[in-house]
XYZ file of C-alpha atoms in Angstrom:
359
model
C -9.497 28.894 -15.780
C -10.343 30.609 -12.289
C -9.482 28.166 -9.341
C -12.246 26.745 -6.992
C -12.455 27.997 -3.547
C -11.050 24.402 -2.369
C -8.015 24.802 -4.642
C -7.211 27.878 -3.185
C -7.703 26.815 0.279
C -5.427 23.457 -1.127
C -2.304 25.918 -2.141
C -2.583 28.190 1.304
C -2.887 25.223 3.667
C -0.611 24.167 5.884
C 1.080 20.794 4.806
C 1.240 18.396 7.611
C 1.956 14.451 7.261
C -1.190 11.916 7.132
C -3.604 14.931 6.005
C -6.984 14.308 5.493
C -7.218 16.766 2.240
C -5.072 16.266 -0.435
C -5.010 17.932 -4.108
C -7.142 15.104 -5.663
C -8.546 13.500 -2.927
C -10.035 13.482 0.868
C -9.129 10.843 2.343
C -12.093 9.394 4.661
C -10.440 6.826 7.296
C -7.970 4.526 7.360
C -6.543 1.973 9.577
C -10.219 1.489 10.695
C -10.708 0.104 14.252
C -13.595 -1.977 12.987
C -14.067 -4.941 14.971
C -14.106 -8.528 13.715
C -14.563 -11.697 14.945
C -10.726 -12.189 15.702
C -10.185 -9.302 16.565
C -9.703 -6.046 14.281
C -11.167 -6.521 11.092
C -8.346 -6.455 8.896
C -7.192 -9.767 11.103
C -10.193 -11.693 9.723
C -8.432 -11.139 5.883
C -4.685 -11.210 5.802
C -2.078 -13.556 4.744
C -1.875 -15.403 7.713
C -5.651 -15.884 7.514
C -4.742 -17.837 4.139
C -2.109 -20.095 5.139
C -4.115 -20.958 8.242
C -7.066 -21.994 5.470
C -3.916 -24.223 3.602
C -2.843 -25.796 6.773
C -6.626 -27.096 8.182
C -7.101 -28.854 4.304
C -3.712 -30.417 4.971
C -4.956 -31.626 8.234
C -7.533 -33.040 7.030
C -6.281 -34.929 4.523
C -2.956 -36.050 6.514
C -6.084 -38.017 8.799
C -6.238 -40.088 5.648
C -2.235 -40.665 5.091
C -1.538 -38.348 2.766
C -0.759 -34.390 2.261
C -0.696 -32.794 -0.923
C 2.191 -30.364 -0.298
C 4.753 -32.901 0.777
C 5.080 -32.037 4.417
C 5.982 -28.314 3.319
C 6.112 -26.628 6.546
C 3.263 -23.234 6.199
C 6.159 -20.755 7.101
C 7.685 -22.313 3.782
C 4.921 -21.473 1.572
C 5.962 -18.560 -0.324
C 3.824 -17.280 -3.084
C 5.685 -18.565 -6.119
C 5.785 -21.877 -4.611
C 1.843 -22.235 -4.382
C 1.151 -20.609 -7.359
C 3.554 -23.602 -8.771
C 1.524 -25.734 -7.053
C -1.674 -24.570 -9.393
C 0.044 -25.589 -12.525
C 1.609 -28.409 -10.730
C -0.046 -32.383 -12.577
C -0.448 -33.269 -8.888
C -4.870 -32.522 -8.622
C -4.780 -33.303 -5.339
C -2.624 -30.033 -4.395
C -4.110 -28.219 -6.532
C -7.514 -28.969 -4.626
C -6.401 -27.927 -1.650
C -5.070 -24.852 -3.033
C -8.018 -24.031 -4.685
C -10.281 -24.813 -1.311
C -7.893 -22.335 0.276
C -8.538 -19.613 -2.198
C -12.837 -19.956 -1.579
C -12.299 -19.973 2.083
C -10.200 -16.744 1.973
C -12.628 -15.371 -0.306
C -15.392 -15.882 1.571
C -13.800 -14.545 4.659
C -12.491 -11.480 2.378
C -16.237 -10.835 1.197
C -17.451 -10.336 4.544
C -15.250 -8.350 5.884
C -15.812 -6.336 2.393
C -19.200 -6.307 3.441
C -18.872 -5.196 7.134
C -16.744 -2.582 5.808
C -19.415 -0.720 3.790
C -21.798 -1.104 6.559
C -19.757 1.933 8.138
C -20.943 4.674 7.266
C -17.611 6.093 5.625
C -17.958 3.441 3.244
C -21.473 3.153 2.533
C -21.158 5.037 -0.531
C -18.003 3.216 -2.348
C -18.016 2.339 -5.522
C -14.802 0.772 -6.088
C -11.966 -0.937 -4.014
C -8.037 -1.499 -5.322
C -6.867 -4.134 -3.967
C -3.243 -4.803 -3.480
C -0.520 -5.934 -1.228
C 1.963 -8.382 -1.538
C -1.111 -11.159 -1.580
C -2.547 -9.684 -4.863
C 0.626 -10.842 -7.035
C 0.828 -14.053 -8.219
C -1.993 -16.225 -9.446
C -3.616 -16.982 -6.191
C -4.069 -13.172 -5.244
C -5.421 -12.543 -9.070
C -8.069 -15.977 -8.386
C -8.824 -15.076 -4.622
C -10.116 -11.292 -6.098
C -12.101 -12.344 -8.870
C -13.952 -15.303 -6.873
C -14.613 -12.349 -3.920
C -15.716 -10.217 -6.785
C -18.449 -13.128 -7.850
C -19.621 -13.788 -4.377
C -20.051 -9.567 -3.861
C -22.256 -9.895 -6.820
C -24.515 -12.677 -5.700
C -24.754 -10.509 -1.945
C -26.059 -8.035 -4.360
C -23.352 -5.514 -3.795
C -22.495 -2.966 -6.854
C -19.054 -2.550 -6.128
C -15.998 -3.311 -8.299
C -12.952 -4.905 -7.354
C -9.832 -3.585 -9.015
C -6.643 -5.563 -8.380
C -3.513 -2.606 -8.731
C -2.108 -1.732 -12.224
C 1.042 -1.443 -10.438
C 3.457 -4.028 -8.802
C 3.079 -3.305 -4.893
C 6.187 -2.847 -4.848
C 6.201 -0.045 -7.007
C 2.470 1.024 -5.678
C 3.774 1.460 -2.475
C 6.370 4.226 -4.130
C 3.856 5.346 -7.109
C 1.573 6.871 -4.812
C 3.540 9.300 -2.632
C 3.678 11.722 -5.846
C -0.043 12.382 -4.925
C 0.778 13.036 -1.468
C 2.463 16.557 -2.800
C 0.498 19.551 -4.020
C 0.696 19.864 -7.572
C 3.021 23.235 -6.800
C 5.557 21.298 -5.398
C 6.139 19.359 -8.367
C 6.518 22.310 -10.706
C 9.741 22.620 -12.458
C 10.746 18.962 -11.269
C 10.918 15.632 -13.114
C 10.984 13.358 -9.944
C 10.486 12.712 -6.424
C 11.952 10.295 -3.623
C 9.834 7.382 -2.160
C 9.876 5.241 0.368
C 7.554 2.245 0.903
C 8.407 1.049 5.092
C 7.225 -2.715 6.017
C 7.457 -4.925 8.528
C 9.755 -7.224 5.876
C 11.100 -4.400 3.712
C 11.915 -1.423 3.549
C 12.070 -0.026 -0.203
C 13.182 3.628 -1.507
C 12.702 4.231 -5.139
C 12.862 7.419 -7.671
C 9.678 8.273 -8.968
C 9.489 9.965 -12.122
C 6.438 11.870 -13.314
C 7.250 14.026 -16.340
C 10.211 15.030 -19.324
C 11.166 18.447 -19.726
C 8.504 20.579 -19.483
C 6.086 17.886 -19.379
C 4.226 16.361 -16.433
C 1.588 13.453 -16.807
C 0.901 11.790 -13.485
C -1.122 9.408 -14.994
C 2.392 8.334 -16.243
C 4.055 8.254 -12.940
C 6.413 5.450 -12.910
C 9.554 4.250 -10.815
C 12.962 4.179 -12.569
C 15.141 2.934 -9.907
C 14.219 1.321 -6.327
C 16.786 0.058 -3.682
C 14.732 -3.131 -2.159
C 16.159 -3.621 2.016
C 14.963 -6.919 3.475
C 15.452 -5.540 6.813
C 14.035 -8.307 8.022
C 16.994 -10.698 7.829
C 18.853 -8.381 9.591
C 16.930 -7.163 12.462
C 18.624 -3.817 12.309
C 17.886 -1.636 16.164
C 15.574 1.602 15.119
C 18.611 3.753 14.938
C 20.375 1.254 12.371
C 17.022 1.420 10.485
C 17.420 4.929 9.725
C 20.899 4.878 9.227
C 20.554 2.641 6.197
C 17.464 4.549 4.452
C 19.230 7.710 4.604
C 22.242 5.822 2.811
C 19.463 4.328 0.114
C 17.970 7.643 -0.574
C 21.473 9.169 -0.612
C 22.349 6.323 -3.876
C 19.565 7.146 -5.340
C 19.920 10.731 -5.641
C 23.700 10.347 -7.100
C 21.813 7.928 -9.312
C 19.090 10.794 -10.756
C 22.516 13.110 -10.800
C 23.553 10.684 -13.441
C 20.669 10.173 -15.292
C 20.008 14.086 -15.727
C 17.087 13.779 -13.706
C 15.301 17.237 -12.321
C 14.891 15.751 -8.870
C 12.398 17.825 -6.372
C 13.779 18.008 -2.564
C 10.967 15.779 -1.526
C 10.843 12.302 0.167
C 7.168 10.743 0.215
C 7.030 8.431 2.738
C 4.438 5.750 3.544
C 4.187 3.758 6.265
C 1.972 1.402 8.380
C 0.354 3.082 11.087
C -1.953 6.221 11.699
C 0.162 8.833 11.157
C -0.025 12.216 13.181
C 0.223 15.996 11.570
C 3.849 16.405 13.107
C 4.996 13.052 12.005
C 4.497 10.760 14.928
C 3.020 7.160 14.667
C 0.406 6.707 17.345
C -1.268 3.151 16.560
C -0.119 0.491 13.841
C 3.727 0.691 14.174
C 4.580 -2.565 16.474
C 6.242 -4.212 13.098
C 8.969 -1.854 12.222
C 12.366 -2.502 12.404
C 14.043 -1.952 15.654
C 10.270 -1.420 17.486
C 9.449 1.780 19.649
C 8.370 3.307 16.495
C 5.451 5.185 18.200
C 7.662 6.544 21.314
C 6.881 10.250 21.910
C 10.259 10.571 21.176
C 10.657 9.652 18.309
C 9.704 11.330 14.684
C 10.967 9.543 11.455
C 10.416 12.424 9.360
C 12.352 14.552 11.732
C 15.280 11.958 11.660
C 15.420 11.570 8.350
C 15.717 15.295 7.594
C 18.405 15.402 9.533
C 20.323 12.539 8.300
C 19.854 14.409 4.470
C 19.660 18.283 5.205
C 19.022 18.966 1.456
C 19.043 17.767 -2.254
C 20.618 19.578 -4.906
C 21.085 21.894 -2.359
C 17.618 23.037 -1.397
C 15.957 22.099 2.118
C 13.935 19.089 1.954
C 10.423 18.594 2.268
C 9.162 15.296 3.340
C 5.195 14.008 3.617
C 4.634 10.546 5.351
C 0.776 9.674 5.219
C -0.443 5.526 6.299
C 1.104 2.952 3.336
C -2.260 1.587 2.022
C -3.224 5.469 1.581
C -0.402 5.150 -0.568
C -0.765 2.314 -2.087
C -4.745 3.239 -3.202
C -3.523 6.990 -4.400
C -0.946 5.226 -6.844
C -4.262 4.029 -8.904
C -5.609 7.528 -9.489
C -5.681 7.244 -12.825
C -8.139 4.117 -12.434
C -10.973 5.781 -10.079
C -11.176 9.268 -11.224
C -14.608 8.293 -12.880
C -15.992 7.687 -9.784
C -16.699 9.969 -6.208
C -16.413 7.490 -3.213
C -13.636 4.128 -3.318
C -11.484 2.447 -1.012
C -8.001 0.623 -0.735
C -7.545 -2.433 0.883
C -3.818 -4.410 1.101
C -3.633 -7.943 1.735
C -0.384 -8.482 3.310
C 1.122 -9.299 7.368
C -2.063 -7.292 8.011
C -5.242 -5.691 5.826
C -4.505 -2.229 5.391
C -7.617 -0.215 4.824
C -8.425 3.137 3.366
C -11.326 5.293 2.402
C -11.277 8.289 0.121
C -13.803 10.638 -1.483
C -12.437 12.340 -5.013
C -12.339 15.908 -5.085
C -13.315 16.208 -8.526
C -15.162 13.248 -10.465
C -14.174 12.880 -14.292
C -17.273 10.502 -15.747
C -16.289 8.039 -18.748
């Protein structure tokens, strides 16, 4: 078959790090600047947002002598702890847990719906959600009561929570960052998913032999970093990556694996064509992360030259562009969709598919 003008242009064009054309999609925006009423947005639908919807139920009821969650202090609330509390025999908790969960969804629904008054998203169709805050049962509960209360506004778009853990989404999705080319002859790429908890680098396999499915794309080892028990400087950051990636590649030595010499990288921030961070970066570990003087990708070539002893390549793009290419599979059916990540912040991202394959 003959290859479309925007193929060609695809193969010949100049890779650069957060690029706005990729080989399946364009991506629109991201990190949008929208305003909300506390500020950007994305600050009007985050974790924090949650927990602050917990802690006024508590107050309310600890007016009346009592609280639910047994003087649990917020900063204590992990996710497994109040999804316990759902299945918990105590109803009273479980109230206030589930009052939590329609005030966030509320909130989440309009900001959903001050999104796609933008004009980038006027057109979407669809909208992954994940994050850390869409594992666990109140993540799964918060979607699907947003989902209902988009319906009653009237507004025909579908919520898709991600396939993948977020963990591994975060990793999945830098495979789609790399022109098909790239991957030829390879079985696997390095990953690496940078938070402002975690840092995680993972190998990402997408193919047997002669075989590649990227529909199968799926992560067959991951080195998790909590970085943020440590509170490592910036240098000490990189340091210990390049150490994680360097396991992991004696680790696809082992297991036979026909490892590319790329690293996908995705991180918070908007992300410049040489590899700077100009906005979104105040989180990472060790801070000055958008210095003019400082370039991950350029650091982290240097720490590991080469793999298998070929130069690498390495493509950083924003993480919740990441995170929403990892569910490719799940929107090629439609043109226009959107990411959003629930997590310290609300990532956002927009894309447009480059080719639409109706069901």
């Amino acid at each position: 078959m003959a290859k479309t003008k925007s193929q060609k242009q695809l193969e010949t064009a100049p890779l650069i790090h957060g690029a706005a054309e990729l080989s399946s999609v364009t991506v629109d925006d991201y990190s949008s600047k929208l305003r909300g009423r506390n500020g950007f947005l994305g600050d009007d639908a985050n974790k924090a947002t949650f927990i602050s919807k917990l802690e006024e139920l508590r107050k309310v009821q600890r007016t009346h002598g009592m609280d639910p969650l047994k003087d649990m202090p917020a900063d204590k609330l992990s996710k497994k702890k109040i999804d316990a509390l759902l299945v918990g025999e105590d109803v009273e908790a479980v109230a206030v847990v589930m009052g939590a969960i329609e005030g966030f969804a509320h909130d989440f629904a309009g900001v959903i719906e001050k999104f796609v008054q933008d004009s980038v998203w006027s057109k979407t169709e669809r909208i992954v959600i994940g994050g850390g805050f869409r594992q666990g049962r109140v993540g799964e509960l918060t979607i699907a009561r947003t989902q209902i209360l988009l319906n009653a506004l009237g507004m025909d778009i579908k919520l898709l929570p991600t396939i993948h853990h977020a963990d591994e989404a975060g990793l999945i999705g830098a495979v789609y960052l790399m022109p098909d080319w790239m991957l030829n002859g390879h079985e696997a790429i390095l990953a690496v998913d940078i938070g402002g908890t975690n840092v995680r680098a993972g190998i990402v396999e997408f193919g047997k032999g002669k075989k590649r499915n990227l529909d199968e794309t799926r992560v067959t080892d991951s080195i998790l970093w909590r970085h943020a028990d440590d509170e490592p400087s910036r240098t000490a950051t990189i340091s210990r990556l390049a150490a994680m990636l360097g396991e992991l590649v004696e680790k696809a030595k082992a297991a036979r694996l026909r490892l590319a010499p790329l690293i996908g990288i995705g991180c918070p921030g908007v992300i410049e064509a040489d590899g700077s961070i100009t906005r979104g970066g105040q989180n990472l570990p060790g801070g000055n992360w958008e210095s003019d003087h400082f370039n991950l990708p350029r650091e982290l070539k240097k720490a590991i030259p080469n793999i298998g002893g070929d130069d690498i390549f390495i493509i950083m793009h924003n993480d919740a562009v990441v995170q929403g290419l990892s569910q490719m599979p799940q929107v090629r059916d439609v043109s226009s969709w959107a990411a959003l990540t629930i997590g310290t912040g609300l990532g956002n991202a927009h894309f447009t598919n480059r080719t639409v394959k109706k069901k």
